């Protein structure tokens, strides 16, 4: 599971990612949608609010347009490493 240094995820969410990966052997990556929290400035608080309000709709739209495929945001994800080693010229 890949996390940013400032990411916070519950144990329940982490084990949920593992369960989803185990239940979907063809999945190469499963990631959570990021949500801002603990912001201090006015701009950051507005961004945090917008993320909470529009985030689920944005994520649903990505799911619809990507047709079961995905891209990697770089954090908050569980990755099946073997396909990346086999198909992306990564070192074993």
Short mmCIF file of N, CA and C in Angstrom, two decimals, residues 5-87:
data_model
loop_
_atom_site.label_atom_id
_atom_site.label_comp_id
_atom_site.label_asym_id
_atom_site.label_seq_id
_atom_site.Cartn_x
_atom_site.Cartn_y
_atom_site.Cartn_z
N UNK A 5 3.40 10.99 2.71
CA UNK A 5 3.85 11.25 4.08
C UNK A 5 2.74 11.93 4.90
N UNK A 6 1.88 12.69 4.26
CA UNK A 6 0.82 13.39 4.98
C UNK A 6 -0.54 12.71 4.86
N UNK A 7 -0.58 11.50 4.34
CA UNK A 7 -1.84 10.77 4.20
C UNK A 7 -2.25 10.13 5.52
N UNK A 8 -3.55 10.09 5.74
CA UNK A 8 -4.11 9.42 6.91
C UNK A 8 -5.19 8.47 6.40
N UNK A 9 -5.03 7.19 6.71
CA UNK A 9 -6.04 6.19 6.34
C UNK A 9 -6.27 5.30 7.54
N UNK A 10 -7.50 4.93 7.76
CA UNK A 10 -7.83 4.05 8.88
C UNK A 10 -7.39 2.62 8.55
N UNK A 11 -7.20 1.84 9.59
CA UNK A 11 -6.90 0.43 9.39
C UNK A 11 -8.01 -0.28 8.64
N UNK A 12 -9.24 0.14 8.90
CA UNK A 12 -10.40 -0.44 8.20
C UNK A 12 -10.31 -0.17 6.69
N UNK A 13 -9.91 1.03 6.32
CA UNK A 13 -9.77 1.36 4.90
C UNK A 13 -8.63 0.56 4.27
N UNK A 14 -7.51 0.44 4.97
CA UNK A 14 -6.37 -0.32 4.45
C UNK A 14 -6.73 -1.79 4.26
N UNK A 15 -7.39 -2.39 5.25
CA UNK A 15 -7.77 -3.80 5.09
C UNK A 15 -8.85 -3.95 4.02
N UNK A 16 -9.68 -2.93 3.85
CA UNK A 16 -10.67 -2.95 2.77
C UNK A 16 -10.00 -2.98 1.40
N UNK A 17 -8.92 -2.20 1.24
CA UNK A 17 -8.17 -2.22 -0.02
C UNK A 17 -7.58 -3.61 -0.27
N UNK A 18 -7.05 -4.22 0.78
CA UNK A 18 -6.48 -5.57 0.64
C UNK A 18 -7.57 -6.57 0.25
N UNK A 19 -8.73 -6.49 0.91
CA UNK A 19 -9.83 -7.40 0.58
C UNK A 19 -10.29 -7.22 -0.86
N UNK A 20 -10.39 -5.98 -1.31
CA UNK A 20 -10.78 -5.72 -2.70
C UNK A 20 -9.76 -6.29 -3.68
N UNK A 21 -8.48 -6.13 -3.37
CA UNK A 21 -7.43 -6.64 -4.26
C UNK A 21 -7.47 -8.17 -4.31
N UNK A 22 -7.67 -8.81 -3.16
CA UNK A 22 -7.75 -10.27 -3.13
C UNK A 22 -8.99 -10.78 -3.86
N UNK A 23 -10.08 -10.03 -3.81
CA UNK A 23 -11.32 -10.45 -4.46
C UNK A 23 -11.31 -10.19 -5.97
N UNK A 24 -10.37 -9.38 -6.44
CA UNK A 24 -10.30 -9.02 -7.86
C UNK A 24 -8.90 -9.32 -8.39
N UNK A 25 -8.61 -10.59 -8.72
CA UNK A 25 -7.26 -10.97 -9.12
C UNK A 25 -6.78 -10.30 -10.41
N UNK A 26 -7.67 -9.76 -11.21
CA UNK A 26 -7.27 -9.07 -12.44
C UNK A 26 -6.98 -7.59 -12.22
N UNK A 27 -7.25 -7.08 -11.03
CA UNK A 27 -6.99 -5.67 -10.73
C UNK A 27 -5.50 -5.47 -10.50
N UNK A 28 -4.95 -4.44 -11.12
CA UNK A 28 -3.54 -4.12 -10.93
C UNK A 28 -3.35 -3.03 -9.88
N UNK A 29 -4.37 -2.19 -9.72
CA UNK A 29 -4.29 -1.09 -8.76
C UNK A 29 -5.70 -0.76 -8.27
N UNK A 30 -5.81 -0.53 -6.99
CA UNK A 30 -7.05 -0.04 -6.38
C UNK A 30 -6.64 1.10 -5.47
N UNK A 31 -7.27 2.25 -5.66
CA UNK A 31 -6.88 3.40 -4.84
C UNK A 31 -8.10 4.12 -4.30
N UNK A 32 -7.88 4.81 -3.21
CA UNK A 32 -8.96 5.58 -2.61
C UNK A 32 -8.97 6.98 -3.21
N UNK A 33 -10.10 7.63 -3.13
CA UNK A 33 -10.19 9.02 -3.58
C UNK A 33 -9.66 9.92 -2.48
N UNK A 34 -8.77 10.85 -2.80
CA UNK A 34 -8.22 11.73 -1.77
C UNK A 34 -9.25 12.73 -1.27
N UNK A 35 -9.16 13.06 0.01
CA UNK A 35 -10.00 14.09 0.62
C UNK A 35 -9.12 14.95 1.50
N UNK A 36 -9.19 16.25 1.32
CA UNK A 36 -8.42 17.17 2.15
C UNK A 36 -9.05 17.25 3.54
N UNK A 37 -8.21 17.43 4.55
CA UNK A 37 -8.72 17.61 5.92
C UNK A 37 -7.71 18.40 6.73
N UNK A 38 -8.20 19.03 7.78
CA UNK A 38 -7.32 19.78 8.69
C UNK A 38 -6.73 21.03 8.09
N UNK A 39 -7.40 21.65 7.14
CA UNK A 39 -6.87 22.84 6.48
C UNK A 39 -7.08 24.07 7.36
N UNK A 40 -6.19 25.07 7.20
CA UNK A 40 -6.23 26.25 8.07
C UNK A 40 -6.64 27.54 7.36
N UNK A 41 -6.12 27.79 6.16
CA UNK A 41 -6.42 29.05 5.49
C UNK A 41 -7.82 29.03 4.89
N UNK A 42 -8.34 30.19 4.59
CA UNK A 42 -9.68 30.29 4.01
C UNK A 42 -9.74 29.53 2.68
N UNK A 43 -8.74 29.76 1.82
CA UNK A 43 -8.72 29.08 0.52
C UNK A 43 -8.69 27.56 0.72
N UNK A 44 -7.85 27.10 1.62
CA UNK A 44 -7.73 25.66 1.86
C UNK A 44 -9.03 25.08 2.42
N UNK A 45 -9.70 25.83 3.29
CA UNK A 45 -10.98 25.36 3.84
C UNK A 45 -12.04 25.28 2.75
N UNK A 46 -12.05 26.23 1.82
CA UNK A 46 -12.99 26.19 0.69
C UNK A 46 -12.68 24.98 -0.18
N UNK A 47 -11.40 24.73 -0.43
CA UNK A 47 -11.01 23.56 -1.21
C UNK A 47 -11.41 22.27 -0.50
N UNK A 48 -11.22 22.23 0.80
CA UNK A 48 -11.61 21.05 1.58
C UNK A 48 -13.12 20.82 1.48
N UNK A 49 -13.90 21.89 1.60
CA UNK A 49 -15.35 21.78 1.49
C UNK A 49 -15.75 21.28 0.10
N UNK A 50 -15.15 21.87 -0.94
CA UNK A 50 -15.48 21.47 -2.32
C UNK A 50 -15.13 20.01 -2.56
N UNK A 51 -14.03 19.56 -2.01
CA UNK A 51 -13.63 18.16 -2.15
C UNK A 51 -14.67 17.24 -1.52
N UNK A 52 -15.17 17.62 -0.37
CA UNK A 52 -16.18 16.79 0.31
C UNK A 52 -17.50 16.79 -0.45
N UNK A 53 -17.87 17.92 -1.04
CA UNK A 53 -19.15 18.02 -1.74
C UNK A 53 -19.09 17.37 -3.13
N UNK A 54 -18.04 17.70 -3.90
CA UNK A 54 -17.98 17.26 -5.29
C UNK A 54 -17.12 16.03 -5.52
N UNK A 55 -16.33 15.63 -4.53
CA UNK A 55 -15.44 14.48 -4.69
C UNK A 55 -16.13 13.20 -5.12
N UNK A 56 -17.22 12.80 -4.46
CA UNK A 56 -17.90 11.57 -4.88
C UNK A 56 -18.41 11.63 -6.32
N UNK A 57 -18.93 12.77 -6.75
CA UNK A 57 -19.40 12.92 -8.13
C UNK A 57 -18.23 12.85 -9.11
N UNK A 58 -17.13 13.50 -8.77
CA UNK A 58 -15.93 13.47 -9.60
C UNK A 58 -15.41 12.04 -9.75
N UNK A 59 -15.36 11.32 -8.64
CA UNK A 59 -14.88 9.93 -8.66
C UNK A 59 -15.82 9.05 -9.48
N UNK A 60 -17.12 9.24 -9.34
CA UNK A 60 -18.08 8.46 -10.13
C UNK A 60 -17.92 8.76 -11.62
N UNK A 61 -17.67 10.02 -11.95
CA UNK A 61 -17.44 10.39 -13.35
C UNK A 61 -16.19 9.73 -13.91
N UNK A 62 -15.11 9.71 -13.12
CA UNK A 62 -13.89 9.02 -13.57
C UNK A 62 -14.17 7.55 -13.81
N UNK A 63 -14.89 6.94 -12.89
CA UNK A 63 -15.23 5.52 -13.03
C UNK A 63 -16.01 5.27 -14.33
N UNK A 64 -16.96 6.14 -14.61
CA UNK A 64 -17.77 5.99 -15.82
C UNK A 64 -16.92 6.13 -17.08
N UNK A 65 -16.11 7.18 -17.17
CA UNK A 65 -15.36 7.45 -18.39
C UNK A 65 -14.18 6.51 -18.59
N UNK A 66 -13.62 5.98 -17.51
CA UNK A 66 -12.46 5.10 -17.65
C UNK A 66 -12.86 3.65 -17.88
N UNK A 67 -14.14 3.34 -17.82
CA UNK A 67 -14.66 2.02 -18.18
C UNK A 67 -13.93 0.87 -17.49
N UNK A 68 -13.71 1.01 -16.19
CA UNK A 68 -13.06 -0.06 -15.44
C UNK A 68 -11.55 0.03 -15.43
N UNK A 69 -10.97 0.92 -16.21
CA UNK A 69 -9.52 1.14 -16.21
C UNK A 69 -9.23 2.25 -15.21
N UNK A 70 -7.97 2.64 -15.09
CA UNK A 70 -7.65 3.68 -14.12
C UNK A 70 -6.33 4.34 -14.46
N UNK A 71 -6.02 5.37 -13.73
CA UNK A 71 -4.70 5.98 -13.73
C UNK A 71 -4.24 5.99 -12.28
N UNK A 72 -2.98 6.28 -12.06
CA UNK A 72 -2.42 6.24 -10.70
C UNK A 72 -2.14 7.65 -10.23
N UNK A 73 -2.78 8.07 -9.13
CA UNK A 73 -2.57 9.40 -8.59
C UNK A 73 -1.25 9.51 -7.83
N UNK A 74 -0.63 8.39 -7.52
CA UNK A 74 0.67 8.42 -6.86
C UNK A 74 0.62 8.18 -5.36
N UNK A 75 -0.56 7.93 -4.82
CA UNK A 75 -0.65 7.71 -3.37
C UNK A 75 -1.99 7.07 -3.02
N UNK A 76 -2.08 6.60 -1.78
CA UNK A 76 -3.31 6.02 -1.25
C UNK A 76 -3.84 4.91 -2.13
N UNK A 77 -2.97 3.98 -2.47
CA UNK A 77 -3.34 2.89 -3.38
C UNK A 77 -2.66 1.59 -2.96
N UNK A 78 -3.28 0.50 -3.34
CA UNK A 78 -2.64 -0.80 -3.23
C UNK A 78 -2.35 -1.24 -4.66
N UNK A 79 -1.13 -1.70 -4.89
CA UNK A 79 -0.68 -2.03 -6.24
C UNK A 79 -0.23 -3.48 -6.29
N UNK A 80 -0.69 -4.19 -7.30
CA UNK A 80 -0.21 -5.55 -7.56
C UNK A 80 1.09 -5.38 -8.35
N UNK A 81 2.21 -5.70 -7.74
CA UNK A 81 3.52 -5.37 -8.29
C UNK A 81 3.90 -6.25 -9.49
N UNK A 82 3.52 -7.51 -9.48
CA UNK A 82 3.95 -8.44 -10.53
C UNK A 82 3.64 -7.94 -11.94
N UNK A 83 2.43 -7.47 -12.26
CA UNK A 83 2.18 -6.97 -13.62
C UNK A 83 3.06 -5.78 -13.99
N UNK A 84 3.36 -4.91 -13.03
CA UNK A 84 4.23 -3.78 -13.33
C UNK A 84 5.64 -4.24 -13.65
N UNK A 85 6.13 -5.23 -12.92
CA UNK A 85 7.46 -5.79 -13.19
C UNK A 85 7.48 -6.42 -14.57
N UNK A 86 6.44 -7.16 -14.92
CA UNK A 86 6.39 -7.88 -16.19
C UNK A 86 6.17 -6.98 -17.40
N UNK A 87 5.40 -5.90 -17.24
CA UNK A 87 4.99 -5.11 -18.41
C UNK A 87 5.51 -3.68 -18.44
#
